[in-house]
Amino acid sequence: MTEPTGRRERKKAQTRQSLADAALELFLERGYDQVGVKDVADRADVSVTTLFKHFSGKEALVFDEDDDQEAALVAAVRERTPGQSIPQALREHLLLGQSRFAVHAADPRFADFTRMVQETPALRDYAHRMWTRHEAALARAIAEAVGAPEDDVSCAALARFALESRSLIQRHPEPRRAADEAFALLEHGWAASHPAG
Amino acid sequence: MTEPTGRRERKKAQTRQSLADAALELFLERGYDQVGVKDVADRADVSVTTLFKHFSGKEALVFDEDDDQEAALVAAVRERTPGQSIPQALREHLLLGQSRFAVHAADPRFADFTRMVQETPALRDYAHRMWTRHEAALARAIAEAVGAPEDDVSCAALARFALESRSLIQRHPEPRRAADEAFALLEHGWAASHPAG
DNA sequence: GCCGAAAGTGTAGTCGTTGCACTTATTGAG
DNA sequence: CTCAATAAGTGCAACGACTACACTTTCGGC
């Protein structure tokens, strides 16, 4: 699967990993804002210049570059089980990620990590950005799925709202229930549950 | 109405205004990223230190601190015309701001300004932040209006989605139509307009 | 008139980030 | 095997946003 890479690429990957590890340790130890990129580079025994050759910025040190998240999102729409609505498919996709989450939730390291991300504005924002980056692709996928024009506003809105739901769900103590409510709103509308106003 | 200010406060306001003016001119002239805070301070004939006593950061130089936007948002929900739904009230509130927009759209200066904001990531993000900052207050207002618990997820979701709609609407060539579609989705749900998926 | 508060100044510093010129190691081709 | 191209890594100097500090000036209330 992950094959015959030369010594060069191996060393490169190793350096990258050292940096990521050093960053995570230090950030968890002292807190993100209390750690300088110099500290991270030092612990990884690497120069600051090298650090920035591997990561686009300080925040990127703690997030994996997941190029396939976009593909997974699009697939969730395109290959949803027949008869299932798009909002429902997206809700399930989100909960899947959420549960992959819960698996590791036992590991206290992981819990501390997500806590730190949520409490550090720079990291919170960065994570949100990485996630909502796929809005355009998702909007296109939805439009294609229902045969709407590529720039249809409803589709763009659904894409935006669905992606925004993630942080809504994540900060809730009971993610599944939160997801159900948020996506019920998207699916059936405000009027359905609040006829009064 | 807003008078009896001493010479002190007048000078302070004047300094602030000089800075805002200098910043706007320079940013429109050369582009946001091509201008340093030093340049702005120099043109306003003020030290950099003073600049930061008046503005929390470089981005804040071009935005008015509107403390009443939150109040207006809450009022739009609380004092909506009887029989009007909350999403509709919010749609109208957004379009009102949008039209106050259109009034000035004739001024080419203003058009250039908004173009610059949309094209400069730092400013786009800052504006978005300033706007969505009122999410919690809006969510509370909605919850109160329908008699739901203060932390109700549907209300929080509606607040988030309504606020997010703004940028969706703003980037659309036909704002009114975009607003209608986005808020129709919120009001009646995806299923209402897309029974197929 | 006096005194404290508040506006403004200059300097020096931190921190993230980049550019540059350089060394070193790996690789592929002849 | 050799050599040159390439890419990783280094150290230094710099830039730009921003802050801390110690200081001067200027109002405004008593």
Coordinates of N, CA, C and O in Angstrom, one line a residue, chain A residues 80 83-87 125 128-129 135 142 146 148 151-158 160-162 164-165 167-168 171-172 177-179 181-182 185-194 196-197, chain B residues 80 83-87 125 128-129 135 142 146 148 151-158 160-162 164-165 167-168 171-172 177-179 181-182 185-194 196-197:
Chain A
R80 N -25.7 8.2 -1.5 CA -26.6 8.0 -0.4 C -27.5 6.8 -0.7 O -27.9 6.6 -1.9
G83 N -33.7 6.6 -1.7 CA -34.8 7.0 -0.9 C -34.4 7.9 0.2 O -35.3 8.6 0.8
Q84 N -33.1 8.0 0.6 CA -32.7 8.9 1.6 C -32.5 10.3 1.1 O -32.0 10.5 0.0
S85 N -33.0 11.2 1.9 CA -32.8 12.6 1.5 C -31.4 13.1 1.7 O -30.6 12.5 2.4
I86 N -31.1 14.2 1.0 CA -29.7 14.7 1.1 C -29.4 15.2 2.5 O -28.3 14.9 3.1
P87 N -30.3 16.0 3.2 CA -30.0 16.4 4.6 C -29.7 15.1 5.5 O -28.8 15.2 6.3
D125 N -10.7 28.5 14.9 CA -11.0 29.1 13.6 C -10.3 28.3 12.5 O -10.9 28.1 11.4
H128 N -12.3 25.2 11.8 CA -13.5 25.6 11.1 C -13.3 25.9 9.6 O -14.0 25.5 8.7
R129 N -12.2 26.6 9.4 CA -11.9 26.9 8.0 C -11.6 25.7 7.2 O -12.0 25.6 6.0
E135 N -17.1 23.8 1.0 CA -18.5 24.2 0.7 C -18.9 24.2 -0.8 O -19.9 23.7 -1.2
I142 N -24.5 18.7 -4.5 CA -26.0 18.7 -4.2 C -26.8 19.1 -5.4 O -27.8 18.5 -5.8
V146 N -29.7 16.9 -7.6 CA -31.1 17.2 -7.8 C -31.4 17.8 -9.1 O -32.5 18.3 -9.4
A148 N -30.2 20.6 -10.3 CA -30.4 22.1 -10.3 C -29.1 22.7 -11.0 O -28.1 22.0 -11.2
D151 N -25.1 26.8 -9.8 CA -25.0 27.9 -8.8 C -26.3 28.2 -8.1 O -26.6 29.3 -7.6
D152 N -27.1 27.2 -8.0 CA -28.4 27.3 -7.4 C -28.3 27.7 -5.9 O -27.4 27.2 -5.2
V153 N -29.1 28.7 -5.5 CA -28.9 29.3 -4.2 C -29.3 28.3 -3.1 O -28.7 28.2 -2.0
S154 N -30.4 27.6 -3.3 CA -30.9 26.6 -2.3 C -29.8 25.6 -2.0 O -29.5 25.2 -0.8
C155 N -29.2 25.1 -3.0 CA -28.1 24.1 -2.9 C -26.9 24.7 -2.1 O -26.4 24.0 -1.2
A156 N -26.5 25.9 -2.5 CA -25.4 26.5 -1.8 C -25.8 26.7 -0.3 O -24.9 26.5 0.5
A157 N -27.0 27.1 -0.1 CA -27.4 27.4 1.3 C -27.4 26.1 2.1 O -26.9 26.0 3.2
L158 N -27.9 25.0 1.5 CA -27.9 23.7 2.2 C -26.5 23.3 2.5 O -26.2 22.8 3.6
R160 N -23.8 25.2 2.9 CA -23.3 26.0 4.0 C -23.9 25.6 5.3 O -23.1 25.5 6.3
F161 N -25.2 25.5 5.4 CA -25.8 25.2 6.7 C -25.4 23.8 7.2 O -25.1 23.7 8.4
A162 N -25.3 22.9 6.3 CA -24.9 21.5 6.8 C -23.5 21.5 7.3 O -23.3 20.9 8.4
E164 N -22.0 24.1 8.6 CA -22.0 24.9 9.8 C -22.5 24.1 11.0 O -22.2 24.3 12.1
S165 N -23.4 23.2 10.7 CA -24.0 22.4 11.7 C -23.0 21.6 12.5 O -23.2 21.4 13.7
S167 N -20.1 22.4 13.9 CA -19.6 23.0 15.2 C -20.8 23.1 16.2 O -20.6 23.1 17.4
L168 N -22.0 23.3 15.6 CA -23.2 23.3 16.5 C -23.3 22.0 17.2 O -23.5 21.9 18.4
R171 N -20.2 21.1 19.9 CA -20.2 21.8 21.2 C -21.3 21.3 22.1 O -21.4 21.8 23.2
H172 N -22.2 20.5 21.5 CA -23.4 20.0 22.3 C -23.0 18.8 23.1 O -22.3 17.9 22.6
R177 N -28.5 14.0 19.4 CA -29.8 14.7 19.5 C -29.7 16.1 18.8 O -30.6 16.5 18.1
A178 N -28.5 16.7 19.0 CA -28.3 18.0 18.4 C -28.3 17.9 16.9 O -28.9 18.7 16.2
A179 N -27.7 16.8 16.3 CA -27.7 16.6 14.9 C -29.1 16.4 14.4 O -29.5 17.0 13.4
E181 N -31.9 17.5 15.6 CA -32.7 18.8 15.6 C -32.2 19.7 14.5 O -33.0 20.3 13.8
A182 N -30.9 19.9 14.4 CA -30.4 20.8 13.4 C -30.8 20.3 12.0 O -31.3 21.2 11.2
L185 N -34.5 20.7 11.2 CA -34.8 22.1 10.8 C -34.5 22.2 9.3 O -35.3 22.8 8.5
L186 N -33.4 21.7 8.8 CA -33.0 21.9 7.4 C -34.0 21.1 6.5 O -34.4 21.5 5.5
E187 N -34.4 19.9 7.0 CA -35.3 19.0 6.2 C -36.7 19.5 6.1 O -37.3 19.6 5.1
H188 N -37.3 19.9 7.3 CA -38.7 20.2 7.3 C -39.0 21.7 7.6 O -40.2 22.1 7.5
G189 N -38.0 22.4 7.9 CA -38.2 23.9 8.0 C -38.7 24.3 9.4 O -39.2 23.5 10.2
W190 N -38.5 25.5 9.7 CA -38.8 26.1 11.0 C -40.3 26.1 11.2 O -40.8 25.8 12.3
A191 N -41.1 26.3 10.2 CA -42.6 26.3 10.3 C -43.1 25.0 10.8 O -44.1 25.0 11.5
A192 N -42.5 23.9 10.4 CA -43.0 22.6 10.8 C -43.0 22.4 12.3 O -43.9 21.8 12.8
S193 N -42.0 22.9 12.9 CA -41.9 22.7 14.4 C -42.4 23.9 15.2 O -42.6 23.7 16.4
H194 N -42.5 25.0 14.6 CA -42.9 26.2 15.3 C -43.9 27.0 14.6 O -43.6 28.1 14.0
A196 N -46.2 28.8 15.4 CA -46.5 30.1 16.0 C -45.7 31.2 15.5 O -46.2 32.3 15.1
G197 N -44.4 31.0 15.4 CA -43.5 32.1 15.0 C -42.4 31.6 14.1 O -41.4 32.4 14.0
Chain B
R80 N -41.2 41.8 15.7 CA -41.7 41.5 14.3 C -43.2 41.8 14.2 O -43.9 41.6 15.2
G83 N -47.9 37.9 13.4 CA -48.3 36.9 12.3 C -47.1 36.6 11.4 O -47.1 35.6 10.7
Q84 N -46.0 37.4 11.5 CA -44.8 37.1 10.7 C -44.0 36.1 11.4 O -43.8 36.2 12.6
S85 N -43.4 35.2 10.6 CA -42.6 34.2 11.2 C -41.2 34.8 11.5 O -40.8 35.8 10.9
I86 N -40.5 34.1 12.4 CA -39.1 34.6 12.7 C -38.2 34.6 11.5 O -37.5 35.6 11.3
P87 N -38.1 33.5 10.7 CA -37.3 33.6 9.6 C -37.6 34.7 8.6 O -36.7 35.4 8.1
D125 N -12.8 37.8 6.6 CA -13.0 37.1 7.8 C -13.4 37.9 9.0 O -14.2 37.6 9.8
H128 N -17.0 39.0 8.8 CA -17.8 37.8 9.1 C -17.8 37.6 10.6 O -18.9 37.3 11.2
R129 N -16.7 37.7 11.2 CA -16.6 37.5 12.7 C -17.5 38.6 13.4 O -18.2 38.3 14.3
E135 N -24.4 35.7 17.4 CA -25.2 34.5 17.3 C -25.9 34.1 18.7 O -27.0 33.8 18.7
I142 N -34.5 34.3 20.0 CA -35.5 33.4 19.3 C -36.1 32.4 20.3 O -37.3 32.2 20.3
V146 N -40.2 32.0 21.2 CA -41.1 30.8 21.0 C -41.3 30.1 22.3 O -41.9 29.0 22.3
A148 N -39.0 28.5 24.1 CA -38.2 27.3 24.2 C -37.1 27.6 25.3 O -36.8 28.7 25.7
D151 N -31.2 27.2 25.8 CA -30.1 26.5 25.0 C -30.7 25.5 23.9 O -30.0 24.6 23.5
D152 N -31.9 25.8 23.5 CA -32.6 24.9 22.5 C -31.8 24.9 21.2 O -31.3 25.9 20.7
V153 N -31.6 23.7 20.7 CA -30.7 23.5 19.6 C -31.3 24.1 18.3 O -30.6 24.7 17.5
S154 N -32.6 23.9 18.1 CA -33.3 24.4 16.9 C -33.1 25.9 16.8 O -32.8 26.5 15.8
C155 N -33.2 26.6 18.0 CA -33.1 28.0 18.0 C -31.7 28.5 17.7 O -31.4 29.4 16.9
A156 N -30.8 27.7 18.3 CA -29.3 28.0 18.0 C -29.0 27.8 16.6 O -28.3 28.6 15.9
A157 N -29.6 26.8 16.0 CA -29.3 26.5 14.6 C -29.9 27.6 13.7 O -29.3 28.0 12.8
L158 N -31.1 28.0 14.0 CA -31.8 29.0 13.2 C -30.9 30.3 13.2 O -30.7 30.9 12.2
R160 N -27.7 30.6 13.9 CA -26.5 30.4 13.1 C -26.8 30.5 11.6 O -26.1 31.2 10.9
F161 N -27.8 29.8 11.1 CA -28.0 29.7 9.7 C -28.5 31.1 9.2 O -28.0 31.5 8.1
A162 N -29.3 31.8 9.9 CA -29.7 33.1 9.5 C -28.6 34.0 9.3 O -28.5 34.8 8.3
E164 N -25.4 33.2 8.9 CA -24.6 32.8 7.8 C -25.2 33.1 6.4 O -24.4 33.3 5.5
S165 N -26.5 33.3 6.4 CA -27.1 33.6 5.1 C -26.6 34.9 4.5 O -26.6 35.1 3.3
S167 N -23.7 36.3 4.1 CA -22.6 36.3 3.1 C -23.0 35.5 1.9 O -22.6 35.9 0.8
L168 N -23.9 34.6 2.1 CA -24.5 33.9 0.9 C -25.2 34.9 0.0 O -25.1 34.9 -1.2
R171 N -22.9 37.8 -1.7 CA -22.1 37.5 -2.9 C -22.9 37.2 -4.1 O -22.4 36.9 -5.2
H172 N -24.2 37.2 -3.9 CA -25.1 36.9 -5.1 C -25.5 38.2 -5.9 O -25.7 39.2 -5.3
R177 N -33.5 37.9 -4.4 CA -33.9 36.5 -4.8 C -33.1 35.5 -3.9 O -33.7 34.5 -3.5
A178 N -31.8 35.8 -3.7 CA -31.0 34.9 -2.9 C -31.6 34.8 -1.5 O -31.7 33.7 -1.0
A179 N -32.0 35.9 -1.0 CA -32.5 35.9 0.4 C -33.8 35.1 0.4 O -34.0 34.3 1.4
E181 N -34.7 32.6 -1.4 CA -34.4 31.2 -1.5 C -33.8 30.6 -0.2 O -34.2 29.6 0.3
A182 N -32.9 31.3 0.3 CA -32.2 30.9 1.5 C -33.2 30.8 2.7 O -33.2 29.8 3.4
L185 N -35.8 28.0 2.4 CA -35.2 26.8 2.9 C -35.3 26.7 4.4 O -35.8 25.6 4.9
L186 N -35.0 27.7 5.1 CA -35.1 27.7 6.5 C -36.6 27.6 7.0 O -36.8 26.9 8.0
E187 N -37.4 28.3 6.3 CA -38.8 28.3 6.8 C -39.5 27.0 6.5 O -40.2 26.4 7.3
H188 N -39.4 26.5 5.3 CA -40.2 25.3 4.8 C -39.4 24.0 4.7 O -40.0 23.0 4.4
G189 N -38.1 24.1 4.7 CA -37.3 22.9 4.7 C -37.0 22.5 3.3 O -37.6 22.9 2.3
W190 N -36.0 21.6 3.2 CA -35.5 21.1 1.9 C -36.5 20.2 1.3 O -36.7 20.3 0.1
A191 N -37.2 19.5 2.1 CA -38.2 18.5 1.6 C -39.3 19.2 0.8 O -39.8 18.7 -0.2
A192 N -39.6 20.4 1.2 CA -40.7 21.1 0.6 C -40.4 21.4 -0.9 O -41.3 21.3 -1.7
S193 N -39.2 21.8 -1.2 CA -38.9 22.1 -2.6 C -38.2 21.0 -3.3 O -38.0 21.1 -4.6
H194 N -37.7 20.0 -2.6 CA -37.0 18.9 -3.3 C -37.5 17.6 -2.8 O -36.7 16.9 -2.1
A196 N -37.6 14.9 -4.1 CA -36.9 13.7 -4.6 C -35.7 13.3 -3.7 O -35.5 12.2 -3.4
G197 N -35.0 14.3 -3.3 CA -33.8 14.0 -2.5 C -33.5 15.0 -1.5 O -32.4 15.1 -1.0

